[in-house]
Coordinates of C-alpha atoms in Angstrom, one line a residue:
M1 CA 5.6 12.4 -3.5
S2 CA 9.1 13.7 -4.5
G3 CA 12.0 11.8 -5.9
I4 CA 15.3 11.4 -4.0
L5 CA 18.6 9.9 -4.9
F6 CA 22.1 9.5 -3.1
Q7 CA 25.3 8.0 -4.1
I8 CA 28.7 7.6 -2.3
N9 CA 31.9 6.1 -3.7
H10 CA 33.5 3.8 -1.0
N11 CA 37.0 4.4 -2.4
G12 CA 36.8 8.2 -2.3
S13 CA 36.8 8.7 -6.0
P14 CA 34.5 11.5 -7.6
I15 CA 31.0 10.6 -8.7
D16 CA 30.5 10.0 -12.3
R17 CA 28.3 12.9 -13.2
K18 CA 26.8 11.3 -16.3
N19 CA 25.8 8.2 -14.4
F20 CA 24.3 10.1 -11.4
L21 CA 22.3 12.5 -13.7
N22 CA 21.0 9.5 -15.7
M23 CA 19.7 7.9 -12.5
F24 CA 18.4 11.3 -11.3
S25 CA 16.4 11.7 -14.7
R26 CA 14.5 8.5 -14.1
I27 CA 12.8 10.0 -11.0
E28 CA 11.9 13.3 -12.6
H29 CA 8.2 12.3 -12.9
R30 CA 8.0 12.4 -9.1
G31 CA 8.6 16.1 -9.0
G32 CA 7.0 18.9 -10.9
D33 CA 8.1 21.8 -8.8
G34 CA 11.8 22.1 -9.7
S35 CA 14.9 20.0 -8.6
N36 CA 18.3 20.4 -7.1
H37 CA 21.3 18.2 -6.8
V38 CA 24.8 18.7 -5.3
F39 CA 28.1 17.0 -5.9
M40 CA 30.5 16.6 -3.0
E41 CA 34.0 15.1 -2.7
N42 CA 32.9 11.4 -3.3
A43 CA 29.1 11.7 -2.9
A44 CA 26.0 13.2 -4.7
M45 CA 22.5 13.7 -3.7
G46 CA 19.4 15.2 -5.4
C47 CA 15.8 15.8 -5.1
H48 CA 12.9 16.4 -7.6
Y49 CA 10.4 18.4 -5.5
F50 CA 6.7 18.0 -5.5
W51 CA 5.3 20.6 -3.0
T52 CA 2.0 19.5 -1.6
T53 CA 1.9 21.3 1.8
P54 CA 2.1 25.1 2.5
E55 CA 5.4 24.8 4.4
D56 CA 7.2 23.0 1.6
V57 CA 6.5 25.6 -1.1
G58 CA 9.8 27.0 -2.1
E59 CA 12.0 24.6 -0.1
I60 CA 15.4 23.6 -1.2
Q61 CA 16.8 20.1 -0.7
P62 CA 19.0 18.7 0.6
A63 CA 18.3 20.4 3.9
I64 CA 21.6 21.3 5.5
S65 CA 22.3 22.0 9.1
K66 CA 23.9 25.2 10.1
E67 CA 27.2 23.5 10.8
R68 CA 27.0 21.8 7.4
D69 CA 27.6 18.4 9.1
I70 CA 24.2 16.9 8.2
Y71 CA 22.5 16.7 4.7
L72 CA 18.9 15.5 4.5
L73 CA 16.6 14.5 1.7
L74 CA 13.0 13.8 2.4
D75 CA 10.2 12.3 0.3
G76 CA 6.9 12.5 2.2
R77 CA 4.9 14.3 4.7
I78 CA 5.0 14.4 8.6
D79 CA 1.5 14.2 10.1
N80 CA 2.4 14.9 13.7
R81 CA 4.1 18.3 13.1
P82 CA 2.3 20.0 16.1
E83 CA 3.7 17.5 18.5
L84 CA 7.3 17.6 17.2
I85 CA 7.2 21.5 17.1
S86 CA 6.2 21.5 20.7
D87 CA 8.7 19.0 21.7
L88 CA 11.4 21.0 19.9
D89 CA 10.3 24.2 21.4
I90 CA 10.1 25.9 18.0
D91 CA 8.2 29.3 17.9
Q92 CA 5.0 29.5 15.7
K93 CA 6.6 32.1 13.4
E94 CA 9.4 29.7 12.5
A95 CA 7.2 26.7 12.4
S96 CA 4.7 28.4 9.9
S97 CA 7.5 28.3 7.2
L98 CA 9.5 25.3 8.2
P99 CA 9.3 22.6 5.7
D100 CA 8.9 18.9 6.8
A101 CA 12.5 18.3 5.8
G102 CA 13.7 21.0 8.0
L103 CA 11.7 19.8 10.9
V104 CA 13.1 16.3 10.6
L105 CA 16.6 17.7 10.4
K106 CA 16.1 19.6 13.6
A107 CA 14.5 16.6 15.2
Y108 CA 17.4 14.3 14.2
Q109 CA 19.9 16.9 15.7
K110 CA 18.2 16.5 19.1
W111 CA 17.3 12.8 19.2
Q112 CA 19.5 11.1 16.5
E113 CA 18.1 7.8 15.3
R114 CA 15.5 7.8 18.1
I115 CA 13.5 10.3 16.1
F116 CA 12.5 7.8 13.7
A117 CA 10.0 6.1 16.0
K118 CA 8.6 9.6 16.9
L119 CA 7.5 10.4 13.4
V120 CA 4.0 9.8 12.1
G121 CA 3.2 10.0 8.4
S122 CA 4.3 8.8 5.0
F123 CA 8.0 9.4 4.6
A124 CA 11.3 8.2 3.3
A125 CA 14.5 10.1 4.3
I126 CA 18.3 9.8 3.5
L127 CA 20.8 11.5 5.8
Y128 CA 24.4 12.0 5.1
L129 CA 27.0 13.0 7.7
P130 CA 30.2 13.5 5.7
A131 CA 32.6 14.2 8.7
V132 CA 31.9 10.7 10.1
K133 CA 31.3 9.1 6.8
K134 CA 27.8 7.9 7.8
I135 CA 24.7 7.4 5.7
L136 CA 21.2 6.7 7.2
A137 CA 18.1 5.9 5.2
V138 CA 14.7 5.4 6.8
R139 CA 11.3 4.4 5.7
D140 CA 7.9 5.0 7.4
Q141 CA 6.4 2.3 9.7
V142 CA 4.0 0.9 7.1
G143 CA 6.0 1.6 3.9
D144 CA 3.8 4.1 2.1
R145 CA 7.1 5.8 0.8
T146 CA 9.8 3.6 -0.8
L147 CA 13.6 3.5 -1.0
F148 CA 15.6 1.0 -2.9
Y149 CA 19.4 0.4 -2.6
Y150 CA 22.5 -1.1 -4.3
N151 CA 25.7 -1.8 -2.6
D152 CA 29.0 -3.2 -3.9
N153 CA 32.8 -2.8 -3.2
S154 CA 32.8 0.5 -5.1
K155 CA 29.6 2.4 -4.3
F156 CA 26.4 2.6 -2.4
I157 CA 23.2 4.0 -4.1
I158 CA 19.8 4.7 -2.7
S159 CA 16.8 6.0 -4.7
S160 CA 13.0 6.3 -4.6
E161 CA 12.7 3.9 -7.4
P162 CA 14.7 0.7 -8.4
Y163 CA 14.7 1.6 -12.2
S164 CA 16.6 4.8 -11.4
I165 CA 19.5 2.7 -9.9
L166 CA 19.4 0.6 -13.1
A167 CA 20.5 3.7 -15.1
N168 CA 23.9 3.6 -13.6
S169 CA 26.1 1.8 -16.3
E170 CA 28.1 0.0 -13.5
V171 CA 24.9 -1.7 -12.0
P172 CA 24.2 -5.1 -13.4
Q173 CA 21.1 -5.2 -15.8
K174 CA 19.7 -8.5 -14.9
L175 CA 16.2 -9.9 -14.3
N176 CA 15.6 -11.4 -11.0
K177 CA 13.7 -14.7 -11.8
N178 CA 12.8 -15.3 -8.1
K179 CA 10.6 -12.2 -8.2
V180 CA 9.1 -13.3 -11.6
A181 CA 8.2 -16.7 -10.0
E182 CA 6.7 -14.9 -7.1
Y183 CA 4.5 -12.6 -9.3
L184 CA 3.2 -15.4 -11.4
A185 CA 2.4 -17.5 -8.3
I186 CA 0.0 -14.9 -7.2
K187 CA 2.0 -15.2 -3.9
H188 CA 0.7 -12.9 -1.0
Q189 CA 4.0 -13.0 0.8
T190 CA 7.2 -11.4 -0.4
D191 CA 10.7 -10.4 0.6
N192 CA 12.6 -7.1 0.0
S193 CA 14.1 -8.2 -3.3
T194 CA 13.2 -6.5 -6.6
Y195 CA 12.8 -7.5 -10.2
F196 CA 16.5 -6.4 -10.7
Q197 CA 19.3 -8.5 -9.4
G198 CA 21.4 -6.9 -6.6
I199 CA 18.8 -4.1 -6.0
Y200 CA 16.7 -4.3 -2.7
E201 CA 14.0 -2.5 -1.0
L202 CA 14.4 -0.9 2.4
L203 CA 11.9 -2.6 4.8
P204 CA 9.0 -0.6 6.4
G205 CA 9.7 0.4 10.0
H206 CA 13.5 0.0 9.5
Y207 CA 16.4 2.2 8.9
M208 CA 19.7 1.4 7.2
L209 CA 23.1 2.5 8.3
C210 CA 25.9 2.5 5.7
R211 CA 29.5 3.1 6.6
E212 CA 32.8 1.9 5.0
K213 CA 31.2 -0.5 2.5
K214 CA 29.0 -2.2 5.1
T215 CA 25.3 -1.8 5.5
A216 CA 23.3 -2.7 8.6
L217 CA 19.5 -2.9 8.7
K218 CA 17.9 -1.9 12.1
K219 CA 14.2 -2.1 13.1
Y220 CA 13.1 1.3 14.9
W221 CA 9.5 0.4 15.3
N222 CA 7.7 -2.8 16.4
F223 CA 4.0 -3.3 17.5
N224 CA 3.5 -4.5 21.1
F225 CA 1.2 -7.3 20.7
S226 CA 0.5 -7.6 24.4
E227 CA -1.3 -4.4 24.5
K228 CA -5.1 -4.5 24.3
V229 CA -8.0 -2.0 24.2
R230 CA -11.0 -2.9 26.2
Y231 CA -14.0 -0.7 26.9
R232 CA -17.3 -1.2 28.7
N233 CA -19.5 -0.8 25.7
H234 CA -19.7 -0.5 21.8
N235 CA -20.1 3.3 21.9
E236 CA -16.8 3.8 23.7
Y237 CA -14.9 1.8 21.1
A238 CA -16.6 3.8 18.4
E239 CA -16.0 7.1 19.9
H240 CA -12.3 6.3 20.2
L241 CA -12.1 5.2 16.6
L242 CA -13.8 8.4 15.4
E243 CA -11.2 10.4 17.4
I244 CA -8.2 8.7 15.8
L245 CA -9.8 8.6 12.4
D246 CA -10.5 12.5 12.7
K247 CA -6.9 13.1 13.6
S248 CA -5.7 11.0 10.6
I249 CA -7.8 12.6 8.1
S250 CA -7.3 16.3 9.4
S251 CA -3.6 15.8 9.3
K252 CA -3.8 14.6 5.6
M253 CA -5.9 17.6 4.6
R254 CA -2.9 19.8 4.9
S255 CA -2.3 20.9 1.3
V256 CA -1.5 23.8 -1.0
K257 CA -4.5 23.2 -3.3
P258 CA -7.9 22.0 -2.2
P259 CA -7.7 18.3 -1.6
G260 CA -10.1 15.8 -3.3
I261 CA -11.6 12.5 -2.1
M262 CA -11.8 9.4 -4.2
M263 CA -15.2 8.4 -3.3
S264 CA -17.3 5.4 -4.2
G265 CA -20.7 4.7 -2.6
G266 CA -19.2 2.4 0.0
L267 CA -18.7 2.8 3.6
D268 CA -14.9 3.2 3.7
S269 CA -14.6 6.1 1.2
T270 CA -17.7 7.9 2.3
A271 CA -16.6 7.8 6.0
I272 CA -13.4 9.6 4.9
A273 CA -15.3 12.1 2.9
A274 CA -17.8 12.8 5.7
I275 CA -15.0 13.6 8.2
A276 CA -13.0 15.5 5.5
A277 CA -16.0 17.7 4.9
K278 CA -15.5 19.7 8.1
Y279 CA -11.9 20.4 7.2
A280 CA -12.5 21.4 3.6
K281 CA -12.0 25.1 2.8
G282 CA -15.2 25.5 0.8
R283 CA -17.2 22.6 -0.7
L284 CA -15.8 19.2 -0.5
K285 CA -14.5 17.8 -3.9
A286 CA -15.4 14.2 -4.4
F287 CA -14.3 12.2 -7.4
S288 CA -16.3 9.0 -8.4
Y289 CA -16.8 6.4 -11.2
V290 CA -20.2 6.0 -12.6
F291 CA -21.5 3.7 -15.2
N292 CA -24.5 3.9 -17.5
K293 CA -24.0 0.8 -19.5
Y294 CA -22.8 -1.5 -16.7
K295 CA -25.5 -0.9 -14.1
D296 CA -24.1 -3.6 -11.7
C297 CA -20.9 -1.5 -11.4
D298 CA -22.7 1.7 -10.8
E299 CA -23.0 3.4 -7.3
S300 CA -24.7 6.6 -8.2
G301 CA -27.5 6.2 -5.9
Y302 CA -25.3 6.0 -2.8
I303 CA -23.2 8.8 -4.1
D304 CA -26.3 10.9 -4.4
E305 CA -27.3 10.1 -0.9
F306 CA -24.0 11.3 0.4
C307 CA -24.2 14.5 -1.7
N308 CA -27.5 15.2 -0.4
M309 CA -26.2 15.2 3.2
Y310 CA -23.0 17.2 2.6
D311 CA -22.2 20.2 0.4
T312 CA -20.1 18.5 -2.1
D313 CA -18.7 19.3 -5.6
S314 CA -19.2 15.8 -7.1
F315 CA -17.0 15.0 -10.1
R316 CA -18.3 11.9 -11.9
L317 CA -16.3 10.1 -14.4
N318 CA -18.4 7.9 -16.9
G319 CA -16.4 4.7 -16.7
D320 CA -18.1 3.0 -19.7
D321 CA -15.4 4.3 -22.1
Y322 CA -12.5 3.4 -19.8
L323 CA -12.7 -0.3 -19.4
P324 CA -9.8 -2.5 -18.3
L325 CA -7.3 -3.2 -21.2
V326 CA -9.0 -0.6 -23.3
D327 CA -5.6 1.1 -23.8
I328 CA -3.9 -2.3 -24.2
K329 CA -1.5 -1.1 -26.9
N330 CA -0.2 1.6 -24.7
P331 CA -0.9 0.7 -20.9
C332 CA 0.6 2.7 -18.0
V333 CA 3.6 0.5 -17.2
S334 CA 5.8 1.3 -14.3
P335 CA 9.3 0.5 -15.1
N336 CA 9.8 -0.7 -11.6
F337 CA 7.5 -3.8 -11.8
P338 CA 4.6 -5.3 -13.8
N339 CA 1.3 -3.5 -13.6
Q340 CA -0.9 -5.6 -11.3
D341 CA -4.0 -3.3 -11.5
S342 CA -6.3 -4.3 -14.3
Y343 CA -8.3 -1.1 -13.7
Q344 CA -5.4 1.3 -14.2
T345 CA -6.8 2.9 -17.4
L346 CA -10.1 3.9 -15.4
K347 CA -8.0 5.2 -12.6
N348 CA -5.6 7.2 -14.8
E349 CA -8.5 9.0 -16.4
L350 CA -9.8 10.0 -12.9
Y351 CA -6.4 11.2 -11.9
R352 CA -6.4 13.6 -15.0
Q353 CA -9.9 14.7 -13.9
V354 CA -8.6 15.6 -10.4
K355 CA -5.6 17.5 -11.8
K356 CA -8.0 19.4 -14.2
S357 CA -10.2 20.4 -11.2
G358 CA -7.3 22.1 -9.6
S359 CA -6.4 19.6 -7.0
N360 CA -3.1 17.7 -6.5
I361 CA -4.1 15.8 -3.4
L362 CA -6.4 12.7 -3.3
L363 CA -7.5 11.1 -0.1
T364 CA -8.8 7.5 -0.7
G365 CA -10.7 4.9 1.4
W366 CA -8.4 2.1 0.2
Y367 CA -6.9 -0.4 2.8
A368 CA -9.8 -0.3 5.2
D369 CA -10.5 -3.9 4.4
Q370 CA -7.0 -4.9 5.7
L371 CA -7.8 -3.4 9.0
F372 CA -10.8 -5.7 9.4
A373 CA -9.1 -8.8 8.2
G374 CA -9.2 -10.4 11.7
E375 CA -12.9 -10.5 12.0
E376 CA -13.2 -14.2 11.9
H377 CA -11.7 -14.3 15.4
W378 CA -14.8 -12.8 17.0
L379 CA -16.0 -16.1 18.4
K380 CA -12.8 -17.1 20.0
E381 CA -12.1 -13.8 21.5
S382 CA -15.6 -13.2 22.8
V383 CA -15.3 -16.5 24.6
R384 CA -11.8 -15.6 25.9
D385 CA -13.1 -12.1 27.2
I386 CA -16.3 -13.7 28.7
Q387 CA -18.5 -11.6 26.6
I388 CA -21.6 -13.8 27.1
S389 CA -24.2 -11.3 25.6
I390 CA -22.1 -10.8 22.5
L391 CA -21.5 -14.6 22.1
F392 CA -25.2 -15.5 22.5
R393 CA -26.6 -12.8 20.3
N394 CA -24.1 -13.7 17.4
L395 CA -24.3 -17.4 17.7
K396 CA -28.2 -17.2 17.8
S397 CA -28.0 -15.2 14.5
L398 CA -25.7 -17.5 12.9
V399 CA -27.8 -20.7 13.7
S400 CA -31.0 -18.9 12.5
R401 CA -29.3 -18.2 9.1
R402 CA -27.1 -21.3 8.6
G403 CA -28.6 -24.0 10.8
L404 CA -26.5 -26.1 13.4
L405 CA -24.9 -28.1 10.6
G406 CA -24.0 -24.9 8.7
L407 CA -21.8 -23.7 11.6
R408 CA -19.0 -26.2 10.6
N409 CA -18.4 -24.1 7.5
E410 CA -18.4 -20.9 9.4
S411 CA -14.8 -19.4 9.5
S412 CA -15.2 -18.1 13.0
V413 CA -16.2 -21.6 14.2
R414 CA -13.2 -23.1 12.4
T415 CA -10.9 -20.5 13.8
A416 CA -12.2 -21.1 17.4
L417 CA -11.6 -24.7 17.1
R418 CA -8.2 -24.6 15.5
P419 CA -6.3 -25.4 18.7
F420 CA -8.2 -28.8 18.8
R421 CA -7.0 -29.8 15.2
N422 CA -3.9 -31.7 16.7
I423 CA -6.3 -33.9 18.6
K424 CA -8.4 -34.7 15.5
N425 CA -5.2 -35.2 13.4
F426 CA -4.0 -37.6 16.0
I427 CA -7.1 -39.7 16.0
L428 CA -8.0 -39.6 12.3
G429 CA -4.7 -38.8 10.7
P430 CA -3.5 -35.6 9.0
P431 CA -5.8 -34.0 6.4
P432 CA -4.7 -34.3 2.7
T433 CA -2.3 -31.6 1.7
Y434 CA -3.3 -29.1 -1.1
D435 CA -0.6 -27.8 -3.5
K436 CA -2.0 -24.1 -4.3
Y437 CA 0.8 -23.7 -6.7
S438 CA 0.1 -26.9 -8.7
Y439 CA 0.1 -25.0 -11.9
M440 CA 3.7 -23.9 -11.4
T441 CA 6.8 -25.9 -12.6
P442 CA 9.2 -27.5 -9.9
Y443 CA 11.8 -25.1 -11.0
A444 CA 9.6 -21.9 -10.4
K445 CA 8.4 -23.4 -6.9
S446 CA 12.1 -23.6 -5.9
L447 CA 12.5 -19.9 -6.6
L448 CA 9.6 -18.8 -4.3
F449 CA 10.4 -17.0 -1.1
N450 CA 9.4 -19.2 1.9
G451 CA 9.2 -16.6 4.7
N452 CA 6.0 -14.9 6.0
G453 CA 6.9 -11.7 4.2
W454 CA 6.7 -9.5 7.2
N455 CA 9.5 -7.8 9.0
S456 CA 8.7 -9.6 12.2
N457 CA 7.2 -13.1 13.1
P458 CA 3.5 -12.7 13.6
E459 CA 2.9 -16.4 14.4
G460 CA 1.4 -16.9 17.8
T461 CA 0.2 -13.3 18.1
G462 CA -3.4 -14.2 17.4
R463 CA -4.7 -12.6 14.4
T464 CA -1.9 -13.6 11.9
G465 CA -3.9 -12.7 8.8
Q466 CA -4.8 -9.3 10.1
I467 CA -1.2 -8.5 10.9
L468 CA 0.1 -9.7 7.5
N469 CA -2.6 -7.7 5.7
V470 CA -1.9 -4.5 7.6
L471 CA 1.9 -4.7 8.1
G472 CA 2.9 -7.1 5.3
L473 CA 5.2 -6.2 2.5
R474 CA 2.5 -7.0 -0.1
T475 CA 0.2 -4.2 1.2
A476 CA 3.1 -1.8 1.4
Y477 CA 4.0 -2.8 -2.2
D478 CA 0.5 -2.2 -3.4
A479 CA 0.1 1.1 -1.6
S480 CA 3.3 2.6 -3.1
A481 CA 2.8 1.0 -6.6
C482 CA 0.4 3.5 -7.9
S483 CA 2.9 6.3 -7.4
H484 CA 4.3 5.9 -10.9
C485 CA 0.9 6.7 -12.5
T486 CA -0.2 9.4 -10.0
T487 CA 3.0 11.3 -9.9
G488 CA 3.0 11.5 -13.7
V489 CA 0.0 13.9 -13.5
N490 CA 1.3 15.5 -10.1
I491 CA -1.3 13.8 -7.8
D492 CA -0.3 12.8 -4.2
F493 CA -2.2 9.8 -2.9
R494 CA -2.9 9.9 0.8
Y495 CA -4.3 6.9 2.8
P496 CA -6.1 7.7 6.0
Y497 CA -6.6 4.1 6.8
R498 CA -2.9 3.4 6.7
D499 CA -2.2 5.9 9.4
I500 CA 0.0 4.2 12.1
R501 CA -2.1 5.5 14.8
L502 CA -5.2 3.9 13.5
I503 CA -3.4 0.6 12.6
E504 CA -2.2 0.4 16.2
Y505 CA -5.7 0.9 17.5
F506 CA -7.2 -1.9 15.3
L507 CA -4.5 -4.4 16.3
K508 CA -5.4 -3.7 19.9
L509 CA -9.2 -4.1 19.3
P510 CA -11.1 -7.3 20.2
A511 CA -12.3 -9.1 17.1
Y512 CA -15.9 -8.8 18.1
Q513 CA -15.6 -5.2 17.3
L514 CA -14.8 -5.9 13.8
H515 CA -17.8 -7.9 12.9
D516 CA -21.3 -8.4 14.3
N517 CA -23.4 -11.4 13.0
S518 CA -26.6 -10.3 14.9
D519 CA -27.4 -8.2 11.7
Y520 CA -24.6 -9.6 9.5
K521 CA -22.7 -6.4 9.8
N522 CA -19.0 -6.4 8.7
K523 CA -16.9 -3.4 9.7
Y524 CA -19.1 -3.2 12.8
I525 CA -17.1 -0.6 14.8
L526 CA -16.8 1.8 11.7
R527 CA -20.5 1.6 11.2
N528 CA -21.1 2.5 14.8
A529 CA -18.6 5.4 14.7
M530 CA -20.3 6.9 11.6
K531 CA -23.9 6.8 12.9
G532 CA -25.5 10.2 12.2
L533 CA -22.5 11.1 10.0
L534 CA -23.6 9.0 7.0
P535 CA -26.9 8.3 5.3
A536 CA -28.7 5.3 6.5
E537 CA -28.6 3.8 3.1
I538 CA -24.9 3.6 3.2
L539 CA -24.6 2.6 6.8
E540 CA -27.0 -0.3 6.2
R541 CA -25.7 -1.2 2.8
K542 CA -24.8 -4.9 2.4
K543 CA -24.5 -5.2 -1.4
I544 CA -20.9 -5.4 -2.7
T545 CA -20.1 -3.8 -6.0
L546 CA -17.8 -6.0 -8.3
F547 CA -16.4 -4.9 -11.6
I548 CA -16.4 -8.5 -13.1
E549 CA -18.6 -7.3 -15.9
L550 CA -16.1 -4.8 -16.9
L551 CA -13.3 -7.4 -17.0
D552 CA -15.4 -9.9 -19.0
Q553 CA -16.2 -7.2 -21.7
S554 CA -12.6 -6.0 -21.9
Y555 CA -11.1 -9.5 -22.0
N556 CA -13.4 -10.7 -24.8
T557 CA -12.5 -7.6 -26.8
N558 CA -8.8 -7.9 -26.4
K559 CA -8.5 -11.7 -26.1
K560 CA -6.9 -12.2 -29.5
D561 CA -4.1 -9.7 -29.0
M562 CA -3.4 -10.9 -25.4
N563 CA -3.3 -14.5 -26.5
R564 CA -0.9 -13.7 -29.3
L565 CA 1.6 -12.2 -26.9
I566 CA 1.5 -15.1 -24.6
K567 CA 1.9 -17.7 -27.2
M568 CA 4.9 -15.9 -28.6
H569 CA 6.7 -16.3 -25.3
N570 CA 5.4 -19.8 -24.6
D571 CA 8.9 -21.3 -24.1
E572 CA 9.9 -18.6 -21.6
L573 CA 6.7 -19.1 -19.6
G574 CA 7.3 -22.8 -19.7
E575 CA 10.0 -22.1 -17.1
Y576 CA 7.4 -21.0 -14.6
I577 CA 4.0 -22.4 -15.6
E578 CA 3.0 -26.0 -16.7
N579 CA 2.2 -25.7 -20.4
N580 CA -1.1 -27.7 -20.1
I581 CA -2.5 -25.2 -17.6
L582 CA -1.4 -22.2 -19.8
N583 CA -3.2 -23.9 -22.9
V584 CA -6.5 -24.5 -20.9
I585 CA -6.5 -20.8 -19.9
L586 CA -5.9 -19.5 -23.3
N587 CA -8.9 -21.5 -24.8
K588 CA -11.3 -20.1 -22.2
N589 CA -13.6 -17.1 -22.0
Y590 CA -13.1 -14.8 -18.9
K591 CA -16.5 -15.7 -17.3
D592 CA -15.4 -19.4 -17.5
F593 CA -12.3 -18.9 -15.5
E594 CA -12.0 -20.8 -12.2
G595 CA -10.1 -20.1 -9.1
L596 CA -6.9 -18.3 -9.8
E597 CA -7.0 -18.7 -13.6
S598 CA -8.1 -15.0 -14.2
N599 CA -5.2 -13.9 -11.9
L600 CA -2.8 -16.1 -13.7
F601 CA -3.8 -14.9 -17.1
W602 CA -3.5 -11.3 -16.2
S603 CA -0.2 -11.7 -14.3
T604 CA 1.3 -13.7 -17.3
Y605 CA 0.1 -10.9 -19.7
T606 CA 1.3 -7.9 -17.7
Y607 CA 4.7 -9.6 -16.9
L608 CA 5.4 -10.0 -20.6
E609 CA 4.2 -6.5 -21.4
W610 CA 6.5 -5.2 -18.7
K611 CA 9.5 -7.2 -19.6
S612 CA 9.3 -6.4 -23.4
R613 CA 9.6 -2.7 -22.4
I614 CA 12.3 -2.8 -19.8
F615 CA 14.7 -5.6 -21.1
K616 CA 14.5 -4.9 -24.8

């Protein structure tokens, strides 16, 4: 996770060095291994290095072509290096010391913009071609790396973080109220605006061309929704998944220091750890939370089972002393946006333990849930694919558990019958509408983004919820949001379940591979793939661990201070939230919150904390 910055003045005037260096200093935390910046006639570019792969150690950016006609900045990691090296006919001696930035530069020289669709990994890059006055900026397919831009009549700026751009004295320092309304609406969909007026985020799977004051956004990757994967039996599906998951994890183990695994006692992270164990040089390093006081949150038993099966250095953080909000007077606040993660204090301490152990890479099992978001379509798709045995086995299990009348509340049944809703509505009339943002003022509702938040329209593609969960901007936002805290301690997060190869496979799978009702097994294909690789206690686990007890304890401890801050800004919040709703929430205990009340309280508090620090 490096920090990159570029600016060009459209009128040909020299770059204001003070402004540029102010912007550059605001992404210094993303480095740790040095930095470099260059000033040209009317442009400047710089990079704060964070070397996490052997090939990158000692590199200098921008990478510059021999002809000095292309300058390139890269934040990220290319996971399909072997394929690119082979296609470019680079000999192994050169490849062994060729940084990823140099590899992308060579690939661009051969394929130009066509290279973007060939890249696999987490990456954001900026290319400058001074002779033709051309700037290109590109972001990976799912948006694990970020780029933000500002463009007006005099200049174009693009940076790893929006707050960096705000350091330029010529950029407006204004809050974007539309984004505030979206945040307080707990709204899943989002657009590419930021909390700062005039600064925008480059969309995942897109590249931007800037030339002569004008910018053009172009999509370089799109999923082909007509492609399907169909095999003869469950084992073939599982074997293919294991093959792709292995490729994803092995490519993310490429590192200078021994990588670690952020491991709970659940299926998602232990699956990552089990496959990573065969690529670890020495004992696998696993980092986990455990709890002595809050037993409902503790997963030590499952972690023990894994460690008994694999040779593991198990680092366990006692989370009893790192409750949510425990550091409420000095929370880790990203200047780019409010902190949505109520467990950030606990995670920050774990990141410090990772660094103390000598690792700077952390693989995580996060975002597996998004891959399985289409499981409610199993009934519809088993009928469509004429999978009689699957259909009969699952329905029999459902009826035995819920009864015939209980089926009407089953999500898979409602999903299968959805095409018949129009007939029902025609006969009985349309159902009553429900305003899920009833707690918001009319003004705040008018500010909300009304699109689907995805860079392509998923409607009519079948599993809309899964597509939005996997490829939506909200998930990309969440995946990249932790970077401010992790890079502060020089930790690079890597997400095997966000690998584009794995995502494409899951979107092609039939939904009856995602869930099986015969034994109430969610994540069915993953459980099949990990048979023999994980302890039975984990594979057959059905209990879900929730940290509600931690939140309840922390809220009750800090309620007085939190309420005081919210009441101080009651007039401002009244622009967005109906006062009666806010008053009801302030007089409740956390365990008594209903529906979105806990989310609304946390969002309100974290927004005010963030705003008080950024807009002083």
